[in-house]
GROMACS .gro file of C-alpha atoms in nm:
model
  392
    1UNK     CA    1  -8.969  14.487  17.831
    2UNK     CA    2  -8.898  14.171  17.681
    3UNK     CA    3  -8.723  14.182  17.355
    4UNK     CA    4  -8.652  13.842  17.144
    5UNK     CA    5  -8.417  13.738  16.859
    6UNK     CA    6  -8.622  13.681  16.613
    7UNK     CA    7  -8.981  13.750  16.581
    8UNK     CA    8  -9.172  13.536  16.357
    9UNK     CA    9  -9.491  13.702  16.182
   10UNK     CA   10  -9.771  13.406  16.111
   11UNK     CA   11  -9.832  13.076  16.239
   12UNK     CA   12  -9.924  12.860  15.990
   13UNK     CA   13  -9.719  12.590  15.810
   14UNK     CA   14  -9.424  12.886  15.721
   15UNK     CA   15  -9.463  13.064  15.993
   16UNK     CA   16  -9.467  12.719  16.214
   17UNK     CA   17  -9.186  12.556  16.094
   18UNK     CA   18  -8.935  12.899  16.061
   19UNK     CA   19  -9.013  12.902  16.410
   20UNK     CA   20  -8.934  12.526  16.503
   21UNK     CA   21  -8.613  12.545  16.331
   22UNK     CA   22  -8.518  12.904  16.491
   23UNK     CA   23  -8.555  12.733  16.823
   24UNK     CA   24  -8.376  12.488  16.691
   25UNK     CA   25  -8.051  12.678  16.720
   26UNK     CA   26  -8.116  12.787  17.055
   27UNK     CA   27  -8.190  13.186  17.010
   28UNK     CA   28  -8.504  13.321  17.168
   29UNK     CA   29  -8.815  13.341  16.923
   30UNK     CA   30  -9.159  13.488  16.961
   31UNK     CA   31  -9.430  13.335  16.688
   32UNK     CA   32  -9.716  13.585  16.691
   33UNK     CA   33 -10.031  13.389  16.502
   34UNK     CA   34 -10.387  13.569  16.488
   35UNK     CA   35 -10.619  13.270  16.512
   36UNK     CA   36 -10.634  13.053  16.828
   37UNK     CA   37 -10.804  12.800  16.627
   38UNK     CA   38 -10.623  12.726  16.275
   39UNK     CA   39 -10.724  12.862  15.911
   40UNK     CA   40 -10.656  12.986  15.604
   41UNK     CA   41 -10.432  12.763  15.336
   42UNK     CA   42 -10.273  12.561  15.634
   43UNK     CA   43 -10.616  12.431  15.680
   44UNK     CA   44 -10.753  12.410  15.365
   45UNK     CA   45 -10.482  12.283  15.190
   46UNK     CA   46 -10.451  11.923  15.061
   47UNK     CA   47 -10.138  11.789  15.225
   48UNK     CA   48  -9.977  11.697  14.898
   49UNK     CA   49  -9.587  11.680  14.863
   50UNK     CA   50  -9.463  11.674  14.526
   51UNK     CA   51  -9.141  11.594  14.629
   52UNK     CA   52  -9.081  11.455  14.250
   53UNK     CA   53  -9.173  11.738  14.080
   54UNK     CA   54  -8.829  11.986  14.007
   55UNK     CA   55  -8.748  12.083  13.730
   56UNK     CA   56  -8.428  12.318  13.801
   57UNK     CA   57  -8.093  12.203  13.980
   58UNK     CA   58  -8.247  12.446  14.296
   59UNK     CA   59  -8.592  12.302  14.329
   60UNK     CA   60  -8.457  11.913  14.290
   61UNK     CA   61  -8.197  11.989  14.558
   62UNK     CA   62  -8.500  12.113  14.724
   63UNK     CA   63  -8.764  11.882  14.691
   64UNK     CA   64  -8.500  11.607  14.778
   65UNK     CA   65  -8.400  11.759  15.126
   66UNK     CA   66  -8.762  11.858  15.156
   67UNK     CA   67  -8.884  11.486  15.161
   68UNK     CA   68  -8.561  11.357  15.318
   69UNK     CA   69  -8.699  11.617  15.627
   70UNK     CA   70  -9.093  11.516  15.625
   71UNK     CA   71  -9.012  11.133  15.628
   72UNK     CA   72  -8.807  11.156  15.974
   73UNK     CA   73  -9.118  11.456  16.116
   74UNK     CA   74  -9.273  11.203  16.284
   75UNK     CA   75  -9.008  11.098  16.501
   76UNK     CA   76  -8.849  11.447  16.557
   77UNK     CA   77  -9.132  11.666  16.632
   78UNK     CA   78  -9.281  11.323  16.898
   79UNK     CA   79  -9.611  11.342  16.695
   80UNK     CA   80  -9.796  11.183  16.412
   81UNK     CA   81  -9.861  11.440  16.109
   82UNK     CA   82  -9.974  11.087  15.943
   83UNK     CA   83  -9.724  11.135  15.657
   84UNK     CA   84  -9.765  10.866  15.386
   85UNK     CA   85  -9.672  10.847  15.033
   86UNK     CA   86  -9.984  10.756  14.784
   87UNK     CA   87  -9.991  10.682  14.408
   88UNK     CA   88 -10.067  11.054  14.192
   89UNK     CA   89 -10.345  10.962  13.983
   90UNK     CA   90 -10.291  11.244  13.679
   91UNK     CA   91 -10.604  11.202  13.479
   92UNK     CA   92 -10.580  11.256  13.107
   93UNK     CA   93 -10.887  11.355  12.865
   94UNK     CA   94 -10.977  11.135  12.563
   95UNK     CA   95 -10.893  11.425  12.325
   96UNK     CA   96 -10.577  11.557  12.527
   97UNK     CA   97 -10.250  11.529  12.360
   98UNK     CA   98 -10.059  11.262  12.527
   99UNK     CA   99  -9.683  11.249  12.390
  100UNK     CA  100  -9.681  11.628  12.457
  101UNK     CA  101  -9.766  11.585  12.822
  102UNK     CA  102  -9.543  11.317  12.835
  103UNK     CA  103  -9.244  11.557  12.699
  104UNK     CA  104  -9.351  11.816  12.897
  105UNK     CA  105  -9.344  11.606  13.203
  106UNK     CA  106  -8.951  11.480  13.140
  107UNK     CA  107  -8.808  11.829  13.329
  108UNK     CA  108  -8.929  11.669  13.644
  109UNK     CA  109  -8.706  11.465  13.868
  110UNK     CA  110  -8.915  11.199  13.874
  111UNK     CA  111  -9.141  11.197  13.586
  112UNK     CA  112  -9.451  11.047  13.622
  113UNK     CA  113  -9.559  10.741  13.380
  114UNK     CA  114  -9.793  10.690  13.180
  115UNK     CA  115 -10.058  10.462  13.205
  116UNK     CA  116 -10.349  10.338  13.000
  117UNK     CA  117 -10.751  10.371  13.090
  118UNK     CA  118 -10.770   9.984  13.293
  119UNK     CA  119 -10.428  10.016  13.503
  120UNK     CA  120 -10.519  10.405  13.599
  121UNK     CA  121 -10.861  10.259  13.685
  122UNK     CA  122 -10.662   9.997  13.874
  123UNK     CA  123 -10.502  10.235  14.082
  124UNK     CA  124 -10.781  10.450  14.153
  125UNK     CA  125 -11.127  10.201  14.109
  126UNK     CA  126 -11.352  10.540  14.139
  127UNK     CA  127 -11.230  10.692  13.822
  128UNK     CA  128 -11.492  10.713  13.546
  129UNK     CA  129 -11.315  10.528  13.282
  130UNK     CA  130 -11.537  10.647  12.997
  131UNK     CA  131 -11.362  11.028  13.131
  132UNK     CA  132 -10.989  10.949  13.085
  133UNK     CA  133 -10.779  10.816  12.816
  134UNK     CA  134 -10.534  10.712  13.092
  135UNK     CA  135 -10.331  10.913  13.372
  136UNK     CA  136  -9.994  10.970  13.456
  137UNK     CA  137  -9.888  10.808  13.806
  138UNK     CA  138  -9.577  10.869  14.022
  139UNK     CA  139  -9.574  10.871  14.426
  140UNK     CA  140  -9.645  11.197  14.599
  141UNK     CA  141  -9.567  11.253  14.984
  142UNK     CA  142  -9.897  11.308  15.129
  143UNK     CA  143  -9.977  11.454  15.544
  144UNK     CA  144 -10.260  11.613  15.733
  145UNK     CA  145 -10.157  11.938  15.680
  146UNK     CA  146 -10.344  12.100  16.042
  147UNK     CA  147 -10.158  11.802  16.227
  148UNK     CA  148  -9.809  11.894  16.082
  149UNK     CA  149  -9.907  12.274  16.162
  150UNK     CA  150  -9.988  12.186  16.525
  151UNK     CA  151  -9.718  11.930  16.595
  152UNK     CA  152  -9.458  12.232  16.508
  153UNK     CA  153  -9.576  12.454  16.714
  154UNK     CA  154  -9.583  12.231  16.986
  155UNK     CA  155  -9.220  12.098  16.900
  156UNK     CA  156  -9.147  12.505  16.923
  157UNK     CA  157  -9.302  12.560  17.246
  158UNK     CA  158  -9.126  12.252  17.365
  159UNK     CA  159  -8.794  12.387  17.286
  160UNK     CA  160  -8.850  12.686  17.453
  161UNK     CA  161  -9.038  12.915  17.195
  162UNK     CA  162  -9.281  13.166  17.282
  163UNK     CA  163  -9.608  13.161  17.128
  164UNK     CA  164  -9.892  13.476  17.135
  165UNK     CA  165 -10.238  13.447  16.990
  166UNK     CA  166 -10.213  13.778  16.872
  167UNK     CA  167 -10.262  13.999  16.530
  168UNK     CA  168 -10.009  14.183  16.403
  169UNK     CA  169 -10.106  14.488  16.271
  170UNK     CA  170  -9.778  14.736  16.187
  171UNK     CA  171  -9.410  14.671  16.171
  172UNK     CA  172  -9.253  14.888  16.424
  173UNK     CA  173  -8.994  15.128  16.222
  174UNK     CA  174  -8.655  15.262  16.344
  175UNK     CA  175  -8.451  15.531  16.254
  176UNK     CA  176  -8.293  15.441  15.912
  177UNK     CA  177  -8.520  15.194  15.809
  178UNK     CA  178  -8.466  14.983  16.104
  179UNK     CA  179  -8.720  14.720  16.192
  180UNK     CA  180  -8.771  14.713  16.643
  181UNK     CA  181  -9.036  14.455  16.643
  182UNK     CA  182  -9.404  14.394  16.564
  183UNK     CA  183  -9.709  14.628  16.677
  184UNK     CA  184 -10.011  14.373  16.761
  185UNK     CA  185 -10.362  14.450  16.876
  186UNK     CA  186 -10.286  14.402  17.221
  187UNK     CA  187  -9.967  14.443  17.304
  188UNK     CA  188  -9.556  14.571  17.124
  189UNK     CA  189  -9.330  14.341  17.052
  190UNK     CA  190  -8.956  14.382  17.040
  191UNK     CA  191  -8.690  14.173  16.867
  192UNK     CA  192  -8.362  14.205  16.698
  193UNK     CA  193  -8.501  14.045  16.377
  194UNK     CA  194  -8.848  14.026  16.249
  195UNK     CA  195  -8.960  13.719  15.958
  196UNK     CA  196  -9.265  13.757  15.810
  197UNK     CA  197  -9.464  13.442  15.716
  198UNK     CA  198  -9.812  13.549  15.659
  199UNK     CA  199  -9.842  13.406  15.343
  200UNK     CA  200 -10.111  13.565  15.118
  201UNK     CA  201 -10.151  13.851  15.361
  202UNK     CA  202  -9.811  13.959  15.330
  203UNK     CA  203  -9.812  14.196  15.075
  204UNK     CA  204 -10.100  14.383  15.209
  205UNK     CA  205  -9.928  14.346  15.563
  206UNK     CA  206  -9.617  14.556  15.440
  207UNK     CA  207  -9.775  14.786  15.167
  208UNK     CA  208  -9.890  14.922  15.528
  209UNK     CA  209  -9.513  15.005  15.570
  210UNK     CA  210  -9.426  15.139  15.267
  211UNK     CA  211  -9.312  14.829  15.139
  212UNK     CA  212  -9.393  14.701  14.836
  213UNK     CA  213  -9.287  14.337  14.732
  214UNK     CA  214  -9.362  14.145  14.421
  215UNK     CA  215  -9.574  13.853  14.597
  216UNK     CA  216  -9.946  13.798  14.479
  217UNK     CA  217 -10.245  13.556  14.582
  218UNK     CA  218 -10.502  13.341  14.440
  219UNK     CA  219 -10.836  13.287  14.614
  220UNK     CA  220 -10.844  12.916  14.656
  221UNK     CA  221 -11.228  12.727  14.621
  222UNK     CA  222 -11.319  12.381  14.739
  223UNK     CA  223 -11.534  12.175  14.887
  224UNK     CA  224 -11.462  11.944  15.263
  225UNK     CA  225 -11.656  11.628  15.329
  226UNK     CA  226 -11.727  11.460  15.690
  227UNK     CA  227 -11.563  11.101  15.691
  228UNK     CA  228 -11.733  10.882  15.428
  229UNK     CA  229 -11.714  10.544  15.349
  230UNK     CA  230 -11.630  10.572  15.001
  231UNK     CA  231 -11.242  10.517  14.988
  232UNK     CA  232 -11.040  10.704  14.742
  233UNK     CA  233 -10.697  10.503  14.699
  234UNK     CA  234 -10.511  10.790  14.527
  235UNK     CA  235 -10.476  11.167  14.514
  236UNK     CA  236 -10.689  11.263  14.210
  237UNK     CA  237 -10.546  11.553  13.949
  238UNK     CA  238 -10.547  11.642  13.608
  239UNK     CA  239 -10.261  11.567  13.394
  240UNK     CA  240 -10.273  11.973  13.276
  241UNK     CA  241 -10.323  12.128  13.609
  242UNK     CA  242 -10.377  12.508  13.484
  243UNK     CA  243 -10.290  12.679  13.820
  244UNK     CA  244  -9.950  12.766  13.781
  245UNK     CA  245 -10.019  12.922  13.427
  246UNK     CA  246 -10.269  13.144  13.621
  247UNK     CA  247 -10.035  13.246  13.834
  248UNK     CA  248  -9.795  13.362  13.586
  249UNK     CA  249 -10.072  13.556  13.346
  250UNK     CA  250 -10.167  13.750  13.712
  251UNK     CA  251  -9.810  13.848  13.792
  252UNK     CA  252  -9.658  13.958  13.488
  253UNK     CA  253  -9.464  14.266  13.572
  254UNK     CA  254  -9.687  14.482  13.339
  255UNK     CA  255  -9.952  14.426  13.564
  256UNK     CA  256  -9.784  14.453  13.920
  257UNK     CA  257  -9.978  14.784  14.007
  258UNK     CA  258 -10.359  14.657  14.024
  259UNK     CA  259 -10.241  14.437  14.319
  260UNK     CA  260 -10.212  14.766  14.531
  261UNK     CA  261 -10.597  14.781  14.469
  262UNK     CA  262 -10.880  14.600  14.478
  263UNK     CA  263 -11.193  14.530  14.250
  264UNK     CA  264 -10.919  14.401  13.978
  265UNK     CA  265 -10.959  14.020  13.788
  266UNK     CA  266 -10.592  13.996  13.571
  267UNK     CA  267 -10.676  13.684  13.477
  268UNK     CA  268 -10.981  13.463  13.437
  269UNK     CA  269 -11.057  13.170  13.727
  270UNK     CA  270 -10.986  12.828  13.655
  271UNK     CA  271 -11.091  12.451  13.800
  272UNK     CA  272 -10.823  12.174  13.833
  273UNK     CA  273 -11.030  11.882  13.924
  274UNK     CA  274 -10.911  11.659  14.195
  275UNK     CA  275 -10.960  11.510  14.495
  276UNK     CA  276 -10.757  11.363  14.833
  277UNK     CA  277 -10.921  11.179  15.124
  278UNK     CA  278 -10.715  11.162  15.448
  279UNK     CA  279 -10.688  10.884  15.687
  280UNK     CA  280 -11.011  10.989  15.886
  281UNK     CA  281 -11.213  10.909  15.574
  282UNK     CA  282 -11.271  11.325  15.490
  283UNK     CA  283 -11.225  11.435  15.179
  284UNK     CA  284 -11.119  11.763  14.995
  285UNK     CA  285 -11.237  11.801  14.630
  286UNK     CA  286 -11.121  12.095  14.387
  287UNK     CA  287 -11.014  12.336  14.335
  288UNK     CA  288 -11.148  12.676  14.152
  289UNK     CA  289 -10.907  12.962  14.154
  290UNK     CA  290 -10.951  13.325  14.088
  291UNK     CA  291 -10.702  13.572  14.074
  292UNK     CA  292 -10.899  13.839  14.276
  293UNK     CA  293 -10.716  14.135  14.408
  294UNK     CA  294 -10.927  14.223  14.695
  295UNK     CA  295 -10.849  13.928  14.971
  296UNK     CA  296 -11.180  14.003  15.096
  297UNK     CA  297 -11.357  13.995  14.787
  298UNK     CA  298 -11.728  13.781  14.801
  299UNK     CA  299 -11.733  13.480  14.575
  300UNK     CA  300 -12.047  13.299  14.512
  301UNK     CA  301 -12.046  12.963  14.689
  302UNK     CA  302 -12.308  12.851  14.552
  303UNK     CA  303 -12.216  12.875  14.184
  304UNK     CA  304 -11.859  12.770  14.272
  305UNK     CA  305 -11.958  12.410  14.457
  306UNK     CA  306 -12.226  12.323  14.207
  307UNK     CA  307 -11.885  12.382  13.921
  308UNK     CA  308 -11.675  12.120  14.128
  309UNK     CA  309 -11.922  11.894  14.234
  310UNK     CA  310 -11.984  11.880  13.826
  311UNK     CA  311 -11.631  11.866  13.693
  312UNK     CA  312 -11.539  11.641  13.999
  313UNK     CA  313 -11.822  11.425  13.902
  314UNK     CA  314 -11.751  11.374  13.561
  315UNK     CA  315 -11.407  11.168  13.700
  316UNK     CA  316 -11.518  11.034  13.995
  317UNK     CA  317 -11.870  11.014  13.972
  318UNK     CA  318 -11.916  10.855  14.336
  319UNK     CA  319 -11.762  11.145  14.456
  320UNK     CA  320 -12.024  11.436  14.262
  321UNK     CA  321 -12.300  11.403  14.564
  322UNK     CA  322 -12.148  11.368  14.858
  323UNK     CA  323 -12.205  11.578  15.155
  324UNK     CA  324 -11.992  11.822  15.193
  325UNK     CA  325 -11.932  12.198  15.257
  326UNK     CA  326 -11.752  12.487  15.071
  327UNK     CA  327 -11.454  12.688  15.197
  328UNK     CA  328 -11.241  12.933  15.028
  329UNK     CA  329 -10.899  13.026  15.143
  330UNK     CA  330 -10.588  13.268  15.016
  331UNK     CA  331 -10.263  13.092  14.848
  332UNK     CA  332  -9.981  13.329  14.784
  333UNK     CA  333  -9.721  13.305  14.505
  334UNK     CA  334  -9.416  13.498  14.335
  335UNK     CA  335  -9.384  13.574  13.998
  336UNK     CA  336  -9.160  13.301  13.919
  337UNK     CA  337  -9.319  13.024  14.140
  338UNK     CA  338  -9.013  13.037  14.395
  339UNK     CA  339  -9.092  13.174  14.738
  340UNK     CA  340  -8.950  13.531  14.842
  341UNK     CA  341  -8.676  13.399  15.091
  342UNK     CA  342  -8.454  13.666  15.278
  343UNK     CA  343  -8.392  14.044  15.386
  344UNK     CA  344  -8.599  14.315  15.221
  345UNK     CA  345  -8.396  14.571  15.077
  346UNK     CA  346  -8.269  14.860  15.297
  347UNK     CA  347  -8.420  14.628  15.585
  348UNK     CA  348  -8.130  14.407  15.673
  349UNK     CA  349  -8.353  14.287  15.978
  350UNK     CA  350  -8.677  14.240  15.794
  351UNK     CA  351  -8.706  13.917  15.633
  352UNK     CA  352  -8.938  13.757  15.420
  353UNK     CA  353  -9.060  13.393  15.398
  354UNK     CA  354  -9.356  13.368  15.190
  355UNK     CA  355  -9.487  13.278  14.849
  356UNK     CA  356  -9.489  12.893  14.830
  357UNK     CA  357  -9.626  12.773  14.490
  358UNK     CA  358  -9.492  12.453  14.570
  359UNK     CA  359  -9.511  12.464  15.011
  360UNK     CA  360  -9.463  12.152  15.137
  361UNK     CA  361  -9.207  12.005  14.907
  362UNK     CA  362  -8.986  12.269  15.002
  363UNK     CA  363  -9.087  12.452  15.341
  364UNK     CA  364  -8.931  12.172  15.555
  365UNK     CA  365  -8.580  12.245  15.360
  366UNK     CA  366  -8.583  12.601  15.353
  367UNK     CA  367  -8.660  12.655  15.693
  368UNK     CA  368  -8.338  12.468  15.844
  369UNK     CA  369  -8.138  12.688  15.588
  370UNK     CA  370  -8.315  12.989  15.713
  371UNK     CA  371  -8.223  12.941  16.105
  372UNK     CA  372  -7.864  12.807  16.029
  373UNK     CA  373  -7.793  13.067  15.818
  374UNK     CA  374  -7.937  13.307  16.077
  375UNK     CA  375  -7.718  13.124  16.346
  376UNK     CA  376  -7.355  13.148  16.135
  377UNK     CA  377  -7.454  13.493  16.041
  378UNK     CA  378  -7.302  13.333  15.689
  379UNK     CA  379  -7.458  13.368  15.358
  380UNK     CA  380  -7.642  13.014  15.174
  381UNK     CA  381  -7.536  13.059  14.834
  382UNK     CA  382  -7.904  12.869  14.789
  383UNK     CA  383  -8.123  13.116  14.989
  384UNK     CA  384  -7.955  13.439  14.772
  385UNK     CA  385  -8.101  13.301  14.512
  386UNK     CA  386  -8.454  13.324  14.678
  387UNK     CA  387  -8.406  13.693  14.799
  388UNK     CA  388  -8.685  13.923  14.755
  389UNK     CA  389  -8.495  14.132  14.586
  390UNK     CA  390  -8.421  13.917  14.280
  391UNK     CA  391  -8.698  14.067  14.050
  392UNK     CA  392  -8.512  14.451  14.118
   0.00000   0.00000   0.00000
C-alpha cells in the first residue's frame, strides 16, 4: 500500500501548481485529476493576470509576488506558458459616469488611466468608437492558461510527483474526524494530508462528507474562435465589469442554504463584454454568467451566443460574426472574493485551496506559501487570514 504526504484533489491550474510547489519541498505528493484531456475553467478561462488590481494591503502583497512568480515560469518550469503583458482596454459607455469610475478605480495598486475615444481606439483599432466615450488602460499579465496548466504538471512529474487520471469520489474518514486519503473510481488512496483543489466542484465534493463550506460557483458562458486573421492588440473589458457584484448578491449569508440544492437562481445572469486573442490567433469572447445552483444545470446555447455575439459586436464589430463555438464552464468563488486557503475545521489534515475570484494574480503566490508552510509545519500569518474558517 502506498501512502503519500500529501494528496492533492484536482488538477487544474490550483490543483497543478499546489502540487508543483509541494514537490518543490521534496515530500511525496499524489495529484489525482479526472480528465486525461484538460477542461473546465483551466481551459476556458482567459489567461488574464490582473496583477495591478489590489485593493487591500493582502491582495497587493499578493498580486505583487504573484507576477514577480509568473514572469520567471518560463524559465523555471523549462516551458513556454507564452506569458506576455498586453495593454487592458476598459471600455467606457457614452452615458457612463466617468469621474466615479475613475474614483472607484484609485483602491487599486495600479490604477488604470483614463483615456479619451481616439487614443483607446489607438490602442485597440477594432473598437467601435461611436460605442465608447473612452476606456481605462493599464497593463495586465496575460498566458495561455492550458499551457501554464500542462507545463506544471510536467514540472511536478519531473520532480518526482505522482500523477493518476483518476476521479475522486469520497474523502476517506478516520476515527475522530481524521482524513486517510482519497476514495477514487478505481482505486484508494492513502496520504498523511489531503488538499482539495477542485475548484467549483468543491463544495459539492465535501457536502458528500458532511462538510459544508461557504464556497459558491458561477456558470461561466462564452464563445472560442479557430485562429483568425483579425488581430486584436488588447484584452477587451468593460470599465464596470458586473461579475464580482454577482458574486456577492449570490453569497450573502442569508442565502447560503439554496446552494445545498439545486433548481435555485439567487441572482439574475449578467454579460461583461470582452474579448482576448492568444498568440495562435484564437480568440475567446464574453462572458455571460449565471448564478445557477445546479452545476449541471442546461443553459441555452443558443440564446446565450447570439447575446455575446450582439453585445460583443456593438464594441468590436469585426469581432460579432466570426466563427466560433460556445462553451460553458464552472468558476468558483467565496463570499468575500478571497480564496478558502487552509485546514477545515476539526480536520487538521483536510485542507482547502479553492475559490479564486481573482486566480492567476494570486495562485502562483499562494501556492509557495502553502508547501513552505506545510514543510516548517509553521503558521503564515498571511494564509490564517485565508482559512476556511474565517466566515465562522
Amino acid at each position: 500500500m502506498n501512502k503519500f504526504d500529501w494528496i492533492v484533489v484536482g488538477g487544474g491550474i490550483t490543483g497543478a501548481a499546489l502540487a508543483y510547489e509541494l514537490a518543490n519541498q521534496g515530500v511525496s505528493v499524489l495529484l489525482l485529476e479526472r480528465d486525461a484531456t484538460l477542461r473546465g475553467a483551466s481551459r476556458y478561462g482567459y489567461g488574464g493576470i490582473a496583477y495591478w488590481a489590489g485593493t487591500t494591503e493582502l491582495t497587493r502583497q499578493l498580486c505583487a509576488e504573484g507576477i514577480a512568480i509568473h514572469r520567471s515560469l518560463t524559465d523555471e518550469l523549462e516551458s513556454d506558458p507564452e506569458f506576455r503583458e498586453l495593454d487592458l482596454v476598459l471600455t467606457v459607455p457614452p452615458d457612463a459616469d466617468i469621474p466615479a469610475i475613475a474614483q472607484a478605480y484609485q483602491a487599486f495598486a495600479i490604477p488604470p488611466q483614463y483615456v479619451e475615444r481616439q487614443p483607446a481606439c489607438e490602442l485597440e483599432p477594432l473598437l467601435n468608437p461611436e460605442a465608447i466615450a473612452g476606456a481605462f488602460t493599464v497593463k495586465h499579465g496575460h498566458v495561455n492558461l492550458r499551457k501554464l496548466v500542462e507545463a506544471y504538471r510536467q514540472a511536478f512529474i519531473n520532480r518526482g510527483g505522482t500523477l493518476e487520471i483518476e476521479t475522486a469520489t469520497a474523502v476517506l474518514k478516520g476515527d475522530r474526524k481524521q482524513v486517510q486519503g482519497i476514495q477514487g473510481r478505481q482505486n484508494t488512496y492513502f496520504a498523511e494530508n489531503v488538499a482539495i483543489c477542485t475548484g467549483a466542484l468543491t463544495r459539492l465534493f465535501l457536502r458528500q462528507a458532511g462538510i459544508v463550506i461557504p464556497q459558491y460557483f458561477t456558470h461561466a458562458e462564452l464563445i472560442e474562435t479557430p485562429p483568425l486573421e483579425i488581430k486584436l492588440r488588447s484584452l477587451v473589458m468593460p470599465a464596470e465589469t458586473q461579475r464580482l457584484q454577482l458574486e456577492a448578491r449570490a453569497s450573502q449569508a442569508e442565502i447560503d442554504s439554496l446552494w445545498d440544492h439545486p433548481g435555485h437562481e439567487p441572482v439574475s445572469p449578467i454579460l461583461d463584454a470582452g474579448a482576448v486573442q492568444f498568440l495562435d490567433g484564437r480568440m475567446r469572447l464574453g462572458q455571460i454568467s449565471r448564478a445557477l445552483t445546479d452545476p449541471f444545470a442546461p443553459i441555452d446555447a443558443a440564446a446565450s451566443e447570439t447575446a455575446i455575439r450582439t453585445q460583443v459586436g456593438a464594441i468590436l464589430p469585426a469581432l460579432q460574426d466570426v466563427p466560433g463555438t460556445w462553451h460553458h464552464c464552472l468558476i468558483a468563488f467565496s463570499r468575500d472574493s478571497l480564496p478558502l486557503i487552509g485546514p477545515i475545521a476539526d480536520w487538521e489534515n483536510l485542507h482547502l485551496f479553492s475559490g479564486f475570484s481573482n486566480p492567476l494574480a494570486i495562485v502562483p503566490a499562494l501556492a509557495r506559501r502553502f508547501a513552505k508552510q506545510a514543510a516548517i509545519a509553521k503558521i503564515d500569518p498571511l494564509l490564517k487570514q485565508l482559512s476556511p474558517n474565517r466566515f465562522g
